[in-house]
Short mmCIF file of C-alpha atoms and ligand atoms in Angstrom, two decimals:
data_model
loop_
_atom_site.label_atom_id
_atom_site.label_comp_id
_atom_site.label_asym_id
_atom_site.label_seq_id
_atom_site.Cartn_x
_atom_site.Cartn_y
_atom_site.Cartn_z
CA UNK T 1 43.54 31.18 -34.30
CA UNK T 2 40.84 33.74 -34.39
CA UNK T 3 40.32 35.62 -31.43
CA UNK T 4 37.52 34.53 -28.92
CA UNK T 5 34.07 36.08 -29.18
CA UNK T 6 33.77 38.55 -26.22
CA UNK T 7 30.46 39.48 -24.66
CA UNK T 8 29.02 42.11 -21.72
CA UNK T 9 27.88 40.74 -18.99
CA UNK T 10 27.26 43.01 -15.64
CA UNK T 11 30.25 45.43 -15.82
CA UNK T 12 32.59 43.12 -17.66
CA UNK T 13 33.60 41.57 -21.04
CA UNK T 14 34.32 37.91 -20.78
CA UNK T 15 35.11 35.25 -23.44
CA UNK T 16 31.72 33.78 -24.14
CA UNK T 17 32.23 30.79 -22.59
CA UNK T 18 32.81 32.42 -18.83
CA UNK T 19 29.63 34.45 -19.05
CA UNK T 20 27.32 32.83 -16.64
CA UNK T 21 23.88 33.61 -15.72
CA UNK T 22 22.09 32.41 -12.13
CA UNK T 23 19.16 30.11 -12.83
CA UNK T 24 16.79 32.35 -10.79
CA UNK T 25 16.99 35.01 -12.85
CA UNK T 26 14.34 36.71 -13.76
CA UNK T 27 14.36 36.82 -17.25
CA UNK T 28 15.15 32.77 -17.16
CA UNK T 29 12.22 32.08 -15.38
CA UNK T 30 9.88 34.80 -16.21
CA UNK T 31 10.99 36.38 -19.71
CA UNK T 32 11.08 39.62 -17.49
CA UNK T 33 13.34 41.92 -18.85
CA UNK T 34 13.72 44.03 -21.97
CA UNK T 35 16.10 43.83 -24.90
CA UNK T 36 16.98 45.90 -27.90
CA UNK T 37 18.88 45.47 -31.28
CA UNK T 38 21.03 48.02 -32.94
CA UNK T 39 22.82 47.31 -36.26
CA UNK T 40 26.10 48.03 -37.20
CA UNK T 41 27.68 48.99 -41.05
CA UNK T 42 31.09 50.52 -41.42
CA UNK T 43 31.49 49.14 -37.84
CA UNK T 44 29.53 52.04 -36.77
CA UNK T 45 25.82 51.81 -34.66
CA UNK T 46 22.66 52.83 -37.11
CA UNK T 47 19.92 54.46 -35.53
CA UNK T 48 21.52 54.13 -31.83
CA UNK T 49 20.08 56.79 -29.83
CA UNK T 50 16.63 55.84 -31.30
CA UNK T 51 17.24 52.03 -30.40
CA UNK T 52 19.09 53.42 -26.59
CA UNK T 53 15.42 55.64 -26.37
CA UNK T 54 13.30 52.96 -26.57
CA UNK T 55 15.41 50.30 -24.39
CA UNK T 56 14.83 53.56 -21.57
CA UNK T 57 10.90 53.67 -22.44
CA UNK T 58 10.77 49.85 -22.14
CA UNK T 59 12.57 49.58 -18.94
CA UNK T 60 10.19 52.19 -17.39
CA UNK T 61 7.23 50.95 -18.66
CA UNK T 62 8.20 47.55 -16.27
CA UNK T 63 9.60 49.58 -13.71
CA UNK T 64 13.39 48.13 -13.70
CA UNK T 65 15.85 50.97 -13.54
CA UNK T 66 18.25 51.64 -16.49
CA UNK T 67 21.54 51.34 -15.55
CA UNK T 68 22.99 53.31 -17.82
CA UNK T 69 22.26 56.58 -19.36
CA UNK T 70 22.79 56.53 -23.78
CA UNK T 71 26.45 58.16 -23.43
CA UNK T 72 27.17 54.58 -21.14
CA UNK T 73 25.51 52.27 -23.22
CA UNK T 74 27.04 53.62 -26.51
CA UNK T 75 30.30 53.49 -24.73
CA UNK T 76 30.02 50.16 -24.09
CA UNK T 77 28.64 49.10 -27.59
CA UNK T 78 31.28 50.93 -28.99
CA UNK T 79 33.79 48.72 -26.93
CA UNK T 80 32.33 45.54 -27.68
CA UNK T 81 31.84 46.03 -31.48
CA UNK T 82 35.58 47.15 -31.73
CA UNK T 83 36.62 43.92 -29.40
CA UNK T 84 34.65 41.58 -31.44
CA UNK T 85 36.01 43.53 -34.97
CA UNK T 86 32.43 43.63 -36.32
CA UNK T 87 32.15 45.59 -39.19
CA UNK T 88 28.60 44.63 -40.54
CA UNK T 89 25.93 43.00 -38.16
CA UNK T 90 24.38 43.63 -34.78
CA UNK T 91 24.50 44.34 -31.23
CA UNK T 92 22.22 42.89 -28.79
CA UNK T 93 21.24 44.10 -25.45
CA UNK T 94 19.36 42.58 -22.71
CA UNK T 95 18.30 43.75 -19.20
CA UNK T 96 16.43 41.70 -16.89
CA UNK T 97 14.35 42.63 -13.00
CA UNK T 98 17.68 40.73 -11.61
CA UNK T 99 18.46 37.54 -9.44
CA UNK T 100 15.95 36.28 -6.54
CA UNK T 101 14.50 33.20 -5.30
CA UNK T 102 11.20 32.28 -7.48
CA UNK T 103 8.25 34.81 -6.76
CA UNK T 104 6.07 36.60 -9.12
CA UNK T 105 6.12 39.50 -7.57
CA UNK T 106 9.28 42.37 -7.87
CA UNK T 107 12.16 41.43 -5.67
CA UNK T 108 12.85 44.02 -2.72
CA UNK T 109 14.95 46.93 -3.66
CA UNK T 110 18.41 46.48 -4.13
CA UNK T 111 17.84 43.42 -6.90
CA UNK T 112 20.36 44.88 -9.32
CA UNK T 113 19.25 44.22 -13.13
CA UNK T 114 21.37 41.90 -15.34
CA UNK T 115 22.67 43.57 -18.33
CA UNK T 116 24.07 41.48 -21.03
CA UNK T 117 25.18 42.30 -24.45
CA UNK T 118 26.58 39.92 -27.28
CA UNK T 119 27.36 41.03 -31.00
CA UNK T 120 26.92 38.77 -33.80
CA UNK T 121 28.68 39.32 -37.02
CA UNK T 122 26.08 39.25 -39.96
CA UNK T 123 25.62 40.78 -44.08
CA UNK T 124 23.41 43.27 -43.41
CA UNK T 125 24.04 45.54 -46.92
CA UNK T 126 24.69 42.77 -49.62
CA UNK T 127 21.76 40.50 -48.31
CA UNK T 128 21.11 38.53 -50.83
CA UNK T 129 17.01 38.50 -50.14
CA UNK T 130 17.06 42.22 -50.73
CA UNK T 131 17.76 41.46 -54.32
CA UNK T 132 14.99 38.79 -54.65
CA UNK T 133 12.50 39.64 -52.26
CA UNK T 134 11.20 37.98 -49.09
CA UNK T 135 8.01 35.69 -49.22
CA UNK T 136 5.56 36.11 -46.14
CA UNK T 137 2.90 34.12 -44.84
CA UNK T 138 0.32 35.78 -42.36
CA UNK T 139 -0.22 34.02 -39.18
CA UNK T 140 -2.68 34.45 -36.20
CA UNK T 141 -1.08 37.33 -34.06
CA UNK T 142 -1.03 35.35 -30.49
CA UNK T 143 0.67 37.96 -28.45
CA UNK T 144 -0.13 39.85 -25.24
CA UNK T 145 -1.94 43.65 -25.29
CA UNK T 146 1.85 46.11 -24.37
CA UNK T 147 3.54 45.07 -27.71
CA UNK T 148 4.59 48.35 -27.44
CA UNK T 149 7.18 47.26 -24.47
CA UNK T 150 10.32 45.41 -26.28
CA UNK T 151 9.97 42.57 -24.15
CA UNK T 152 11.82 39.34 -23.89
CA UNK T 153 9.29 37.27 -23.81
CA UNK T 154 8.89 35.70 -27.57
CA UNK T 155 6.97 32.74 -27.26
CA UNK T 156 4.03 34.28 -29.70
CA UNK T 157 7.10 35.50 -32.20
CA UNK T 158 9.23 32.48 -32.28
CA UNK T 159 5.71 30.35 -32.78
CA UNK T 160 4.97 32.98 -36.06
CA UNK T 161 8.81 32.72 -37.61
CA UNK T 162 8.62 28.79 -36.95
CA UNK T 163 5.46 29.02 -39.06
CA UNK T 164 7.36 30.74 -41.64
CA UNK T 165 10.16 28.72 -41.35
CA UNK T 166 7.92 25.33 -41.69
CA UNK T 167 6.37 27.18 -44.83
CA UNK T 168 9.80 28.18 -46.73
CA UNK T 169 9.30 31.36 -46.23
CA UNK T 170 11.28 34.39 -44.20
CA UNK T 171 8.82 36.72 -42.35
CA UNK T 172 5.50 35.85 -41.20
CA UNK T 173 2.92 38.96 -40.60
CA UNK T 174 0.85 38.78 -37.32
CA UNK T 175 -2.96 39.28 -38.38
CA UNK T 176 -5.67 40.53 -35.91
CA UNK T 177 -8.97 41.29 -37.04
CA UNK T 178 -8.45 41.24 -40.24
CA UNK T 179 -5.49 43.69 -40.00
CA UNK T 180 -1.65 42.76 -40.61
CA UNK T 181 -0.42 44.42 -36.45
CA UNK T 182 3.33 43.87 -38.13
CA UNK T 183 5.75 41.23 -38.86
CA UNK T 184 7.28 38.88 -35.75
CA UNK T 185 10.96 40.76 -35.97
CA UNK T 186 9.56 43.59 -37.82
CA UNK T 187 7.19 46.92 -39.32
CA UNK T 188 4.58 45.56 -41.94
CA UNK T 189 4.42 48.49 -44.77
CA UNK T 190 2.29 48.15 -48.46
CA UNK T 191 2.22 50.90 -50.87
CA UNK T 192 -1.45 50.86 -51.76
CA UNK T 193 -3.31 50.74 -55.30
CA UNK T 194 -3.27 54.58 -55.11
CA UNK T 195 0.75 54.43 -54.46
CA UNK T 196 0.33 55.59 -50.86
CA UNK T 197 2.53 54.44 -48.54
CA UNK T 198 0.50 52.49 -45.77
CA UNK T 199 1.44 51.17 -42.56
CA UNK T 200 -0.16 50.88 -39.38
CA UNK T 201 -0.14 53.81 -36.69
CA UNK T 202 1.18 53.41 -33.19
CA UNK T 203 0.04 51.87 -30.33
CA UNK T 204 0.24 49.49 -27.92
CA UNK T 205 -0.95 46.84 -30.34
CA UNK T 206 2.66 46.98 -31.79
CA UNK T 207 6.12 47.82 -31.51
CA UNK T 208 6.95 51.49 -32.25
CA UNK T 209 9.42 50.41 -34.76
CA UNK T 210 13.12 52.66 -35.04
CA UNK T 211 13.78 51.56 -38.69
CA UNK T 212 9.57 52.52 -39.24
CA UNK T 213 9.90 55.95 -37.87
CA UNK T 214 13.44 56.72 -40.09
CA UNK T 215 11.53 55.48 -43.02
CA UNK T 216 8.71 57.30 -42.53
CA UNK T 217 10.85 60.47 -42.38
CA UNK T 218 12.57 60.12 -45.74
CA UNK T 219 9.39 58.97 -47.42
CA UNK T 220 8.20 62.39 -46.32
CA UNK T 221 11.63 64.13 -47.20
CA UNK T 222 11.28 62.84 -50.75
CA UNK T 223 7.29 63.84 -50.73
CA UNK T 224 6.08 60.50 -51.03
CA UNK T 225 2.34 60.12 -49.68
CA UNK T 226 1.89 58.38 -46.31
CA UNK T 227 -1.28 57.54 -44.69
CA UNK T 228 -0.82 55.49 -40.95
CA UNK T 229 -3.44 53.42 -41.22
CA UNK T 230 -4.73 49.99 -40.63
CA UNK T 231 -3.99 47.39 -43.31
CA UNK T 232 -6.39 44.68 -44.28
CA UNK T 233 -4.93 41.45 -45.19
CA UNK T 234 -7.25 41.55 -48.40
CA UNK T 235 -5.48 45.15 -48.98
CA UNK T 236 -1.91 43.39 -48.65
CA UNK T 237 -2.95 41.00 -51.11
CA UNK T 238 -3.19 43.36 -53.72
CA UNK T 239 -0.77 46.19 -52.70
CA UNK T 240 1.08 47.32 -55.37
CA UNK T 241 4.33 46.65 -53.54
CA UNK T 242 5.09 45.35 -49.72
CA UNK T 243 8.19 45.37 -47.70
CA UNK T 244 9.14 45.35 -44.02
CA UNK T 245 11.88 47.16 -41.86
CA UNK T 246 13.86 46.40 -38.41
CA UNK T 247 17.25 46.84 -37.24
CA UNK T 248 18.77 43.85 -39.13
CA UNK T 249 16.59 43.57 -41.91
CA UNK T 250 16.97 47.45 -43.37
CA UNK T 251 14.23 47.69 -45.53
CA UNK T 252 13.14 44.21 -46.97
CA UNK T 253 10.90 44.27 -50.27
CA UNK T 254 8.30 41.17 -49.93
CA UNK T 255 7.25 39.94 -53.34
CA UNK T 256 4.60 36.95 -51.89
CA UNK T 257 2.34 36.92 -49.54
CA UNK T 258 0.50 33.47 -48.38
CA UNK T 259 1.54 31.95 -51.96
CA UNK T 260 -0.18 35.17 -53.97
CA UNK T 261 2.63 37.76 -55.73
CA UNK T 262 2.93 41.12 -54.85
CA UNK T 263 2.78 43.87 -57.74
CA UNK T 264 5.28 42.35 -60.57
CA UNK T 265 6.17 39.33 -57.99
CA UNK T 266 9.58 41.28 -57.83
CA UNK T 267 10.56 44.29 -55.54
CA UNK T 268 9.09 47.22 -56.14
CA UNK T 269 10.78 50.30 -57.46
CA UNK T 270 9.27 52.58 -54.20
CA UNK T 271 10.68 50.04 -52.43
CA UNK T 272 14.18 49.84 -53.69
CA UNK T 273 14.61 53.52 -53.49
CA UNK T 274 13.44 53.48 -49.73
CA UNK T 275 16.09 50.81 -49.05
CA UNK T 276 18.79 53.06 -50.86
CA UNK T 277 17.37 56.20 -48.75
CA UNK T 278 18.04 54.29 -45.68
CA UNK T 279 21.02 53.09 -46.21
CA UNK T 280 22.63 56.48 -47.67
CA UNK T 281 21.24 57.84 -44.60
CA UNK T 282 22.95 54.89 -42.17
CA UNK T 283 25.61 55.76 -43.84
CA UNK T 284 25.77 59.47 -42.58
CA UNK T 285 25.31 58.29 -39.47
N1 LIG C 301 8.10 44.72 -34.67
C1 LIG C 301 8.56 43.70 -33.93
C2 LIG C 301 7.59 42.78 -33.28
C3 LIG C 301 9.95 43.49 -33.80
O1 LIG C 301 10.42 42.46 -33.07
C4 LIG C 301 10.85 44.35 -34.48
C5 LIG C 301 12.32 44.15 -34.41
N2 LIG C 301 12.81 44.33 -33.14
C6 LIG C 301 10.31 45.41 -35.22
C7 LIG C 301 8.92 45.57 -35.29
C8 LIG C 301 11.20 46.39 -35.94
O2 LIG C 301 11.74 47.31 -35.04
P1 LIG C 301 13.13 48.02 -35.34
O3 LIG C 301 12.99 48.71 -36.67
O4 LIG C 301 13.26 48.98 -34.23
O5 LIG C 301 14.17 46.94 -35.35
#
């Protein structure tokens, strides 16, 4: 028999099956809480304290208190990756305003935050699509104007992926004004006609990406040019390559975009050696 999936859940780990959450919680019945992803290779955490940064930003830019500082958290990760024996995949954390009867506005002090976290056991080196390249379609980008918070609420994401998921396809990049914001689970990049690296600067219009700003470093490190920058959905179209990054996905070369092929139609070599860069550097830890 293989051992039962464990997951956090408020200062505990529980078979999955025991882990109960109240109906009036807050992230239930409001979406409001904040989650993060990290990945895991070699059964070690990639890009942790970046991911355990954010989740802190996040939580004070809604005003719920972190419970835990990074040592905590990546204490607990640590436990529940090595009780689950993951080796390659993910760990997910959630923390929500808390338990209290229905109102819109913050519960009175003393509402303590839920803090969940499950792991899920997943090929993140060997993917198969990193060999053949993703398709994309672009899609409407529906979402609210703090993209920049990693918020649980989804709705606008989970409409974009169905789209892509209804077309065949495995991303679908958010457009708005003309302008790819980023993918619905990840960074939108293009190296341009002129072999720049392009992708779009921060803001609150999207979210500050951890696999985006690790990127951009060892594009720099091996002198490639980088210009932060809006990018034009005409522009995409005829980039000379495409990918996009996030926890899970590494670095994913897209080779179609709304049925027309990118470059060759296959991934492009600046893209292959950026997903090699990352991962050597995962690696390192
Ligand atoms: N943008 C959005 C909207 C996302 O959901 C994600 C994945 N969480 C990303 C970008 C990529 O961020 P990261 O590299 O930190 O996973």
């Amino acid at each position: 028999m293989t051992a039962p999936r464990i997951v956090y859940l408020n200062g505990e780990f529980l078979p999955f099956a025991e882990a109960r959450v109240p109906i009036m919680d807050r992230g239930f019945l409001f979406a409001d809480g904040i989650y993060e992803v990290s990945a895991v290779i070699d059964g070690r955490l990639v890009d942790n304290a970046a991911h355990l940064a954010r989740l802190d930003r996040s939580l004070g830019e809604i005003g719920i208190r972190n419970p835990h500082d990074a040592q905590s958290w990546e204490r607990l990760q640590t436990e529940l990756v090595a009780r689950n024996g993951v080796t390659e995949g993910l760990v997910y954390m959630q923390v929500t305003r808390g338990v209290a009867e229905r109102d819109f506005a913050f519960p009175k002090a003393g509402t303590e935050p839920t803090v969940m976290m499950f792991t899920q056991a997943k090929t993140v080196l060997a993917n198969p699509l990193a060999e053949t390249g993703a398709r994309v379609v672009t899609v409407e980008d529906l979402r609210w104007k703090r993209r920049d918070i990693k918020s649980v609420a989804l709705l606008a994401q989970v409409l974009a992926k169905q789209q892509a998921a209804e077309a065949g396809v495995a991303e679908a990049w958010m457009v708005e004004d003309g302008a790819v914001t980023e993918g619905s689970s990840s960074t939108a990049f293009i190296v341009s006609r002129e072999r720049v690296l392009v992708t779009r600067p921060l803001s609150t219009a999207l979210l500050p990406g951890i696999t985006r700003a690790s990127v951009l470093r060892l594009a720099a490190e091996a002198d490639l040019r980088i210009e932060e920058r809006l990018i034009p959905v005409a522009e995409a179209y005829e980039a000379q390559e495409a990918f996009y990054t996030s926890a899970s996905a590494f670095v994913m070369p897209v080779v179609e975009i709304d049925g027309r092929a990118i470059g060759e139609g296959r991934p492009g070599p600046l893209t292959r050696r950026l997903r090699e860069l990352y991962i050597e550097a995962a690696r390192q830890g």
